[in-house]
Coordinates of C-alpha atoms in Angstrom, one line a residue:
X1 CA 0.0 0.0 0.0
X2 CA 1.3 3.5 -0.9
X3 CA 2.3 5.6 2.0
X4 CA 0.1 8.4 0.8
X5 CA -2.9 6.0 1.1
X6 CA -1.9 5.2 4.7
X7 CA -1.5 8.9 5.4
X8 CA -5.0 9.5 4.0
X9 CA -6.6 6.9 6.4
X10 CA -4.7 8.2 9.4
X11 CA -5.6 11.8 8.6
X12 CA -9.2 10.7 8.1
X13 CA -9.6 9.0 11.4
X14 CA -7.5 11.7 13.1
X15 CA -10.0 14.4 12.2
X16 CA -12.9 12.0 13.1
X17 CA -11.4 11.7 16.6
X18 CA -10.8 15.4 16.8
X19 CA -14.5 16.1 16.0
X20 CA -15.6 13.4 18.4
X21 CA -14.2 15.5 21.2
X22 CA -15.8 18.6 19.8
X23 CA -19.3 17.2 19.3
X24 CA -19.9 14.6 22.0
X25 CA -21.1 17.2 24.4
X26 CA -23.8 18.3 22.0
X27 CA -25.7 15.0 22.1
X28 CA -24.7 14.2 25.7
X29 CA -26.1 17.5 27.1
X30 CA -29.6 16.5 25.9
X31 CA -29.6 13.8 28.6
X32 CA -27.6 15.8 31.1
X33 CA -30.3 18.4 31.6
X34 CA -33.4 18.3 33.8
X35 CA -36.5 19.4 31.9
X36 CA -38.2 20.7 35.0
X37 CA -40.5 23.7 34.6
X38 CA -40.2 26.4 37.3
X39 CA -42.8 28.9 38.3
X40 CA -40.7 31.7 36.9
X41 CA -38.7 31.9 33.7
X42 CA -40.8 29.0 32.2
X43 CA -38.9 27.3 29.4
X44 CA -41.2 26.4 26.5
X45 CA -40.2 22.9 25.0
X46 CA -41.8 20.2 22.9
X47 CA -43.9 22.8 21.0
X48 CA -44.5 20.5 18.1
X49 CA -46.0 17.8 20.3
X50 CA -48.9 20.1 20.9
X51 CA -49.7 19.9 17.2
X52 CA -49.7 16.1 17.0
X53 CA -52.2 13.7 18.4
X54 CA -50.2 10.5 18.3
X55 CA -46.5 11.0 19.0
X56 CA -46.3 8.7 22.0
X57 CA -46.9 11.7 24.3
X58 CA -47.2 9.4 27.4
X59 CA -43.8 7.9 26.8
X60 CA -42.4 11.4 26.5
X61 CA -43.9 12.5 29.8
X62 CA -42.6 9.4 31.4
X63 CA -39.2 10.1 30.0
X64 CA -39.3 13.6 31.4
X65 CA -40.4 12.4 34.8
X66 CA -37.7 9.7 35.0
X67 CA -35.1 12.3 34.0
X68 CA -36.1 14.6 36.9
X69 CA -35.6 11.8 39.4
X70 CA -32.1 11.0 38.2
X71 CA -29.3 12.6 40.3
X72 CA -27.0 12.7 37.3
X73 CA -29.1 15.4 35.7
X74 CA -28.4 19.2 36.0
X75 CA -30.7 22.2 36.3
X76 CA -28.9 24.4 33.7
X77 CA -30.9 27.1 31.8
X78 CA -30.3 27.8 28.1
X79 CA -27.6 30.3 28.8
X80 CA -25.6 27.8 30.9
X81 CA -26.2 25.0 28.4
X82 CA -24.9 27.1 25.5
X83 CA -21.9 28.2 27.6
X84 CA -21.0 24.5 27.9
X85 CA -21.5 24.0 24.2
X86 CA -19.4 27.0 23.2
X87 CA -16.7 26.5 25.8
X88 CA -14.6 24.3 23.6
X89 CA -14.1 27.1 21.1
X90 CA -13.3 29.9 23.6
X91 CA -9.5 29.4 23.4
X92 CA -9.6 27.1 20.4
X93 CA -9.0 30.1 18.1
X94 CA -5.8 31.0 19.9
X95 CA -3.9 27.9 18.7
X96 CA -4.9 28.3 15.0
X97 CA -1.9 30.4 13.9
X98 CA 0.6 28.8 16.4
X99 CA -0.6 25.4 15.2
X100 CA 0.6 26.1 11.7
X101 CA 3.9 27.7 12.9
X102 CA 4.6 24.8 15.2
X103 CA 4.0 22.3 12.4
X104 CA 6.5 24.1 10.2
X105 CA 9.1 24.0 13.0
X106 CA 8.5 20.7 14.8
X107 CA 6.4 18.8 12.1
X108 CA 2.8 17.8 11.8
X109 CA 3.4 14.4 13.3
X110 CA 4.3 15.9 16.6
X111 CA 1.7 18.7 16.7
X112 CA -1.3 16.8 15.4
X113 CA -0.4 13.8 17.6
X114 CA -0.1 15.8 20.8
X115 CA -3.2 17.8 20.0
X116 CA -5.5 14.7 19.7
X117 CA -3.7 12.7 22.4
X118 CA -4.0 15.3 25.2
X119 CA -7.6 16.0 24.2
X120 CA -8.3 12.2 24.6
X121 CA -6.9 12.2 28.2
X122 CA -9.0 15.3 29.1
X123 CA -12.1 13.6 27.9
X124 CA -12.0 11.2 30.8
X125 CA -12.3 14.2 33.2
X126 CA -15.5 15.5 31.8
X127 CA -18.1 13.5 33.8
X128 CA -16.4 14.3 37.2
X129 CA -16.1 18.0 36.4
X130 CA -19.8 18.2 35.4
X131 CA -20.9 16.6 38.6
X132 CA -18.7 19.0 40.6
X133 CA -19.9 22.2 39.0
X134 CA -20.9 23.4 35.5
X135 CA -18.1 26.0 35.6
X136 CA -15.6 23.2 36.2
X137 CA -17.0 21.5 33.1
X138 CA -16.6 24.7 31.1
X139 CA -13.0 25.0 32.2
X140 CA -12.2 21.4 31.1
X141 CA -13.8 22.0 27.7
X142 CA -11.9 25.3 27.3
X143 CA -8.6 23.5 27.9
X144 CA -9.6 20.6 25.6
X145 CA -10.5 23.1 22.9
X146 CA -7.3 25.0 23.3
X147 CA -5.1 21.9 22.9
X148 CA -7.2 20.6 20.0
X149 CA -6.9 24.0 18.2
X150 CA -3.5 23.1 16.7
X151 CA -4.7 20.1 14.8
X152 CA -6.4 21.6 11.7
X153 CA -3.7 24.2 10.7
X154 CA -0.9 21.7 11.3
X155 CA -2.2 19.2 8.8
X156 CA -1.9 21.5 5.8
X157 CA 1.8 21.6 6.3
X158 CA 2.0 17.8 5.8
X159 CA -0.5 18.0 2.9
X160 CA 1.8 20.4 1.1
X161 CA 4.8 18.1 1.7
X162 CA 3.2 14.9 0.6
X163 CA 0.4 15.5 -1.9
X164 CA 0.8 16.4 -5.6
X165 CA -1.4 19.3 -6.8
X166 CA -3.7 17.2 -8.9
X167 CA -4.4 14.9 -5.9
X168 CA -5.1 17.5 -3.3
X169 CA -8.9 17.8 -3.6
X170 CA -9.2 14.0 -3.1
X171 CA -6.7 14.0 -0.2
X172 CA -8.2 17.0 1.5
X173 CA -11.5 15.0 1.6
X174 CA -9.7 13.1 4.4
X175 CA -10.2 16.3 6.5
X176 CA -13.9 15.5 6.2
X177 CA -13.3 12.6 8.4
X178 CA -14.6 15.3 10.8
X179 CA -18.0 14.6 9.3
X180 CA -17.8 10.9 9.9
X181 CA -16.5 11.5 13.4
X182 CA -19.5 13.7 14.0
X183 CA -21.9 11.1 12.5
X184 CA -20.4 8.2 14.5
X185 CA -20.4 10.3 17.7
X186 CA -24.1 11.3 17.5
X187 CA -25.3 7.8 16.5
X188 CA -23.0 5.9 18.8
X189 CA -23.6 8.3 21.7
X190 CA -27.4 8.1 21.3
X191 CA -27.2 4.3 22.0
X192 CA -24.5 4.6 24.7
X193 CA -26.6 7.1 26.6
X194 CA -29.8 5.0 26.3
X195 CA -27.8 1.9 27.5
X196 CA -25.1 3.1 29.9
X197 CA -25.8 6.8 30.7
X198 CA -24.3 10.0 29.4
X199 CA -21.0 9.5 31.2
X200 CA -20.1 6.6 28.9
X201 CA -19.9 9.0 26.0
X202 CA -16.7 10.6 27.3
X203 CA -15.0 7.4 28.4
X204 CA -15.5 5.7 25.0
X205 CA -14.3 8.9 23.2
X206 CA -11.2 9.1 25.3
X207 CA -10.3 5.4 24.7
X208 CA -10.7 5.7 20.9
X209 CA -8.6 8.8 20.9
X210 CA -5.7 7.1 22.7
X211 CA -5.9 4.2 20.3
X212 CA -5.6 6.5 17.3
X213 CA -2.6 8.3 18.9
X214 CA -0.6 5.1 19.2
X215 CA -1.3 4.2 15.5
X216 CA -0.3 7.8 14.4
X217 CA 3.0 7.6 16.2
X218 CA 3.9 4.3 14.6
X219 CA 2.7 4.9 11.0
X220 CA 3.1 8.6 10.0
X221 CA 6.1 10.7 9.1
X222 CA 6.4 14.4 8.2
X223 CA 7.9 14.1 4.7
X224 CA 8.5 11.4 2.1
X225 CA 12.3 11.9 2.7
X226 CA 11.9 11.0 6.4
X227 CA 9.7 7.9 5.9
X228 CA 11.9 4.8 6.5
X229 CA 9.9 2.3 4.3
X230 CA 8.6 4.4 1.4
X231 CA 9.5 3.1 -2.0
X232 CA 11.9 5.0 -4.2
X233 CA 9.3 5.1 -6.9
X234 CA 6.7 6.8 -4.7
X235 CA 9.1 9.2 -3.2
X236 CA 10.5 10.2 -6.6
X237 CA 6.9 10.7 -8.0
X238 CA 5.9 12.9 -5.1
X239 CA 9.1 15.1 -5.3
X240 CA 8.8 15.4 -9.1
X241 CA 5.1 16.4 -8.9
X242 CA 5.7 19.0 -6.2
X243 CA 8.6 20.5 -8.1
X244 CA 9.8 23.9 -6.9
X245 CA 6.5 24.9 -5.1
X246 CA 7.9 23.5 -1.9
X247 CA 11.2 24.9 -0.5
X248 CA 13.6 22.3 0.8
X249 CA 15.9 23.9 3.4
X250 CA 17.8 23.0 6.5
X251 CA 15.9 25.6 8.4
X252 CA 12.3 26.8 8.4
X253 CA 11.3 29.6 6.0
X254 CA 10.8 33.0 7.6
X255 CA 7.1 33.8 7.7
X256 CA 6.2 37.0 5.8
X257 CA 3.6 38.2 8.2
X258 CA 3.1 41.6 6.7
X259 CA 2.5 40.1 3.2
X260 CA 0.2 37.4 4.5
X261 CA -2.0 39.8 6.6
X262 CA -2.2 42.3 3.8
X263 CA -3.1 39.7 1.1
X264 CA -6.6 40.4 -0.4
X265 CA -6.7 36.8 -1.6
X266 CA -6.1 35.4 1.9
X267 CA -8.8 37.6 3.4
X268 CA -11.4 36.6 0.7
X269 CA -10.7 32.9 1.5
X270 CA -10.9 33.7 5.2
X271 CA -14.3 35.3 4.9
X272 CA -15.6 32.5 2.7
X273 CA -14.5 29.7 5.0
X274 CA -15.7 31.6 8.1
X275 CA -19.2 31.8 6.6
X276 CA -19.4 28.1 5.7
X277 CA -18.1 27.2 9.2
X278 CA -20.7 29.3 10.8
X279 CA -23.5 27.4 9.1
X280 CA -21.9 24.0 9.7
X281 CA -21.1 24.6 13.4
X282 CA -24.6 26.0 14.0
X283 CA -26.2 22.9 12.5
X284 CA -23.8 20.5 14.2
X285 CA -24.1 22.0 17.6
X286 CA -27.8 22.8 17.7
X287 CA -29.4 19.9 15.7
X288 CA -29.7 17.6 18.8
X289 CA -31.4 20.3 20.9
X290 CA -33.7 21.3 18.0
X291 CA -34.8 17.8 17.3
X292 CA -35.3 16.9 21.0
X293 CA -36.7 20.2 22.5
X294 CA -38.7 21.5 19.5
X295 CA -39.6 18.5 17.4
X296 CA -39.8 16.1 20.4
X297 CA -37.7 13.2 19.1
X298 CA -36.3 10.7 21.7
X299 CA -32.6 10.4 22.4
X300 CA -32.0 7.5 19.9
X301 CA -33.8 9.3 17.1
X302 CA -32.0 12.6 18.0
X303 CA -28.6 10.9 17.8
X304 CA -29.4 9.1 14.5
X305 CA -30.9 12.1 12.6
X306 CA -28.3 14.5 13.9
X307 CA -25.4 12.2 13.0
X308 CA -26.3 10.7 9.6
X309 CA -26.1 14.0 7.7
X310 CA -22.4 14.3 8.6
X311 CA -21.8 10.9 7.1
X312 CA -23.5 12.0 3.9
X313 CA -21.4 15.1 4.0
X314 CA -18.2 13.0 3.8
X315 CA -19.6 10.8 1.0
X316 CA -20.5 14.0 -0.9
X317 CA -17.1 15.5 -0.3
X318 CA -15.2 12.4 -1.5
X319 CA -17.3 12.0 -4.6
X320 CA -17.2 15.7 -5.5
X321 CA -13.4 15.8 -4.9
X322 CA -12.9 13.1 -7.5
X323 CA -14.8 15.1 -10.0
X324 CA -12.8 18.3 -9.1
X325 CA -9.4 16.5 -9.5
X326 CA -10.5 15.1 -12.9
X327 CA -11.5 18.6 -14.0
X328 CA -8.1 20.0 -12.9
X329 CA -6.1 17.1 -14.4
X330 CA -7.9 17.3 -17.8
X331 CA -7.7 21.1 -17.8
X332 CA -11.3 21.4 -18.7
X333 CA -11.6 24.1 -16.0
X334 CA -9.0 26.3 -14.4
X335 CA -8.1 25.6 -10.8
X336 CA -9.8 28.9 -9.7
X337 CA -13.1 28.0 -11.5
X338 CA -13.0 24.5 -9.9
X339 CA -12.7 26.1 -6.5
X340 CA -15.5 28.7 -7.2
X341 CA -17.8 25.9 -8.4
X342 CA -17.3 24.1 -5.2
X343 CA -18.0 27.3 -3.2
X344 CA -21.4 27.5 -4.9
X345 CA -22.2 24.2 -3.1
X346 CA -20.5 24.6 0.2
X347 CA -21.6 28.1 1.0
X348 CA -24.5 29.3 -1.2
X349 CA -26.5 26.1 -1.6
X350 CA -25.9 25.3 2.1
X351 CA -27.4 28.7 3.0
X352 CA -30.6 28.1 1.0
X353 CA -31.1 24.7 2.7
X354 CA -30.6 26.2 6.1
X355 CA -33.3 28.8 5.2
X356 CA -35.5 25.8 4.3
X357 CA -35.4 24.6 7.9
X358 CA -37.4 27.7 8.8
X359 CA -40.3 26.6 6.6
X360 CA -40.4 22.9 7.6
X361 CA -42.4 23.8 10.7
X362 CA -43.3 20.7 12.7
X363 CA -42.8 18.4 9.8
X364 CA -40.0 16.3 11.0
X365 CA -39.4 14.6 7.6
X366 CA -38.9 17.9 5.8
X367 CA -36.7 19.2 8.6
X368 CA -34.5 16.1 8.4
X369 CA -34.2 16.5 4.6
X370 CA -33.2 20.1 4.9
X371 CA -30.6 19.2 7.5
X372 CA -29.2 16.4 5.4
X373 CA -29.0 18.6 2.3
X374 CA -27.4 21.6 4.1
X375 CA -24.8 19.4 5.8
X376 CA -24.0 17.3 2.7
X377 CA -23.3 20.1 0.3
X378 CA -20.9 21.7 2.7
X379 CA -18.6 18.8 2.0
X380 CA -17.6 20.5 -1.3
X381 CA -15.4 22.8 0.9
X382 CA -12.6 20.2 0.6
X383 CA -12.5 21.0 -3.2
X384 CA -13.2 24.7 -2.7
X385 CA -11.7 27.4 -0.4
X386 CA -10.2 24.8 1.9
X387 CA -8.1 23.2 -0.9
X388 CA -7.4 26.7 -2.3
X389 CA -5.2 27.4 0.8
X390 CA -2.6 25.0 -0.4
X391 CA -3.0 26.3 -4.0
X392 CA -2.2 29.9 -3.1
X393 CA 0.7 29.3 -0.7
X394 CA 2.0 25.7 -0.3
X395 CA 5.1 26.8 1.6
X396 CA 2.9 28.6 4.2
X397 CA -0.3 26.5 4.0
X398 CA -0.3 25.7 7.7
X399 CA 0.2 29.3 8.7
X400 CA -2.5 30.5 6.3
X401 CA -5.0 28.0 7.5
X402 CA -4.1 29.0 11.0
X403 CA -5.0 32.6 10.3
X404 CA -8.3 31.5 8.7
X405 CA -9.1 29.2 11.5
X406 CA -8.5 31.9 14.1
X407 CA -11.4 33.9 12.7
X408 CA -13.5 30.9 11.5
X409 CA -13.4 29.1 14.8
X410 CA -14.9 32.1 16.6
X411 CA -18.3 30.9 15.3
X412 CA -17.9 27.9 17.5
X413 CA -18.5 30.0 20.7
X414 CA -20.3 33.0 19.2
X415 CA -23.0 31.0 17.5
X416 CA -24.1 29.1 20.7
X417 CA -24.3 32.4 22.6
X418 CA -26.6 33.9 19.9
X419 CA -28.7 30.7 19.9
X420 CA -28.9 30.9 23.7
X421 CA -30.1 34.6 23.4
X422 CA -32.8 33.8 20.9
X423 CA -34.1 30.6 22.6
X424 CA -33.7 31.5 26.3
X425 CA -36.9 30.0 27.9
X426 CA -38.4 30.0 24.3
X427 CA -37.6 26.8 22.5
X428 CA -40.2 27.7 19.8
X429 CA -40.2 27.5 16.0
X430 CA -40.4 31.2 15.6
X431 CA -37.3 31.8 17.7
X432 CA -35.4 29.0 15.9
X433 CA -36.3 30.6 12.6
X434 CA -34.3 33.7 13.6
X435 CA -31.3 31.4 14.1
X436 CA -31.7 29.8 10.7
X437 CA -32.3 33.1 8.9
X438 CA -29.1 34.6 10.3
X439 CA -27.0 31.5 9.5
X440 CA -28.4 31.2 5.9
X441 CA -27.7 34.8 5.1
X442 CA -24.1 34.5 6.4
X443 CA -23.5 31.4 4.2
X444 CA -24.9 32.9 1.0
X445 CA -23.3 36.3 1.4
X446 CA -19.8 34.9 2.1
X447 CA -20.1 32.5 -0.8
X448 CA -20.9 35.3 -3.3
X449 CA -17.8 37.2 -2.2
X450 CA -15.6 34.2 -3.2
X451 CA -17.4 33.8 -6.5
X452 CA -16.8 37.4 -7.5
X453 CA -13.3 38.0 -6.0
X454 CA -11.6 34.7 -5.1
X455 CA -8.7 33.1 -6.9
X456 CA -6.5 29.9 -6.6
X457 CA -3.4 31.3 -8.3
X458 CA -0.2 30.9 -6.3
X459 CA 0.8 34.1 -4.5
X460 CA 4.1 36.0 -4.6
X461 CA 4.6 35.6 -0.8
X462 CA 4.9 31.8 -1.3
X463 CA 8.5 32.4 -2.6
X464 CA 9.3 35.1 -0.1
X465 CA 13.0 35.0 0.9
X466 CA 13.9 36.8 4.1
X467 CA 17.7 36.7 3.4
X468 CA 17.2 38.3 0.0
X469 CA 15.0 41.0 1.6
X470 CA 17.6 41.7 4.2
X471 CA 20.3 41.9 1.6
X472 CA 18.3 44.4 -0.4
X473 CA 17.6 46.5 2.6
X474 CA 21.3 46.5 3.5
X475 CA 22.3 47.6 0.0
X476 CA 19.8 50.5 0.3
X477 CA 21.4 51.6 3.6
X478 CA 24.9 51.1 2.4
X479 CA 24.2 53.5 -0.5
X480 CA 25.0 56.9 1.0
X481 CA 22.3 59.5 0.7
X482 CA 23.5 62.5 -1.2
X483 CA 22.8 65.1 1.5
X484 CA 23.3 63.1 4.7
X485 CA 26.4 63.5 6.9
X486 CA 29.0 60.6 6.8
X487 CA 28.4 59.8 10.5
X488 CA 24.7 59.1 10.0
X489 CA 25.6 56.8 7.1
X490 CA 28.1 54.9 9.2
X491 CA 25.7 54.7 12.1
X492 CA 22.9 53.2 9.9
X493 CA 25.3 50.6 8.5
X494 CA 26.4 49.6 12.0
X495 CA 22.8 49.2 13.2
X496 CA 21.8 47.1 10.2
X497 CA 24.9 44.9 10.6
X498 CA 24.2 44.4 14.3
X499 CA 20.6 43.4 13.4
X500 CA 21.8 40.8 10.9
X501 CA 24.3 39.4 13.5
X502 CA 21.5 39.0 16.0
X503 CA 19.4 37.2 13.4
X504 CA 22.3 34.9 12.6
X505 CA 22.8 34.2 16.3
X506 CA 19.2 33.3 16.8
X507 CA 19.2 31.0 13.8
X508 CA 22.4 29.3 15.1
X509 CA 20.9 28.9 18.5
X510 CA 17.8 27.2 17.1
X511 CA 19.9 24.8 15.1
X512 CA 22.0 24.0 18.2
X513 CA 18.8 23.3 20.2
X514 CA 17.4 21.2 17.4
X515 CA 14.4 23.5 16.9
X516 CA 14.1 22.6 13.3
X517 CA 12.6 19.5 11.9

């Protein structure tokens, strides 16, 4: 088996595990909450059950009663619940840029492995922290999200080092292992909760995470050159396909922060991905609550119908990526147009399906179809703006994705707060429509921005050379200005020389300390 194939499978399950830690709380919290109704601040739930004569109402009432008698349930209002749901993403954004930088310096194998491995260990602490205090649970989730934040941006560095351009759409579909992880989490956790209680969700998640971490350490290497058992044929093929787009140096490239942050192309990609992420995260985090509290589905049904759309998303992503790679390889469409076509699906069409949830009312079948469709078409992101990150800057793909992830991931904690504001003590269709209208508008608007202004052309900052830049600056300083005194000229030369010496010293120190991979 080719090493790229093994890398695809390990990446796929790595992102599946990463999303298992993100999403398990979304389904577990449905069974962690007491649905008691107080005399004040009455929470309206199960609105759709009032419009249906035969939805097993007696079973639902019995379920609510049994929940109230269970000591493992908590009296958290919508604000507290959504604080728990959004906690994972509070500091998650902080590690987006460092994740890409660390991957360039220490390698994706180390960064991605530690990110998932530590998150797996923390998963075991969730039940105890929840029983102690909801704020303790929030703290554990914040730390777990912080550690997990480095995973996504770090992977783009390995993708740039291993995957030829015409295979990238198909390989990046492995990132959509996140969808399978979400699907497996919701479906598996629905049955785990029904059989063993909500605590089992976090113990099983942690165990699977540790198992993946062991396999990752044994099977994955940062570059083809470092892999001890790769065939000469495969290594030569990869290196020839990558050509000169990847710089091979004994030290990491200097990161041109100014050029990156001032790049219009980068910001357009950022806005587009942030919009798609908003829609996806809102659906992924809130679907269990919507199905259970509004439509009145039981925990097994909630897990099943919340999870299956994410499996469909991965299938759609993989199939669409094969079409995209074929279009690129046959040159029937330019790389930019392939990415824009994918954006029509992952942002614009997703937005329209989210709006469709508003008009499904209490019809569970239509609501499920809209959720399936909105989640599935988002899978095209692996052939759209997500893959375009590697296209525009393969040398800095991890850093660029980190910048994008810093902004995009904020939706992970902002969206639950907005949902909490709209639905506080009002789990009604009209209030949820406000959530869907906002999310749909964001997806459609950001998609149109990429259609009109986006590009997949490689950017000039990809070949940025700090040593050349410093040399040019030195020449400009050495050239004596016509009207300046000689002592100013000498002073400037001295300052610049000292600056270069300091840079050289820092580089040498890093090499001595084995900072570079």
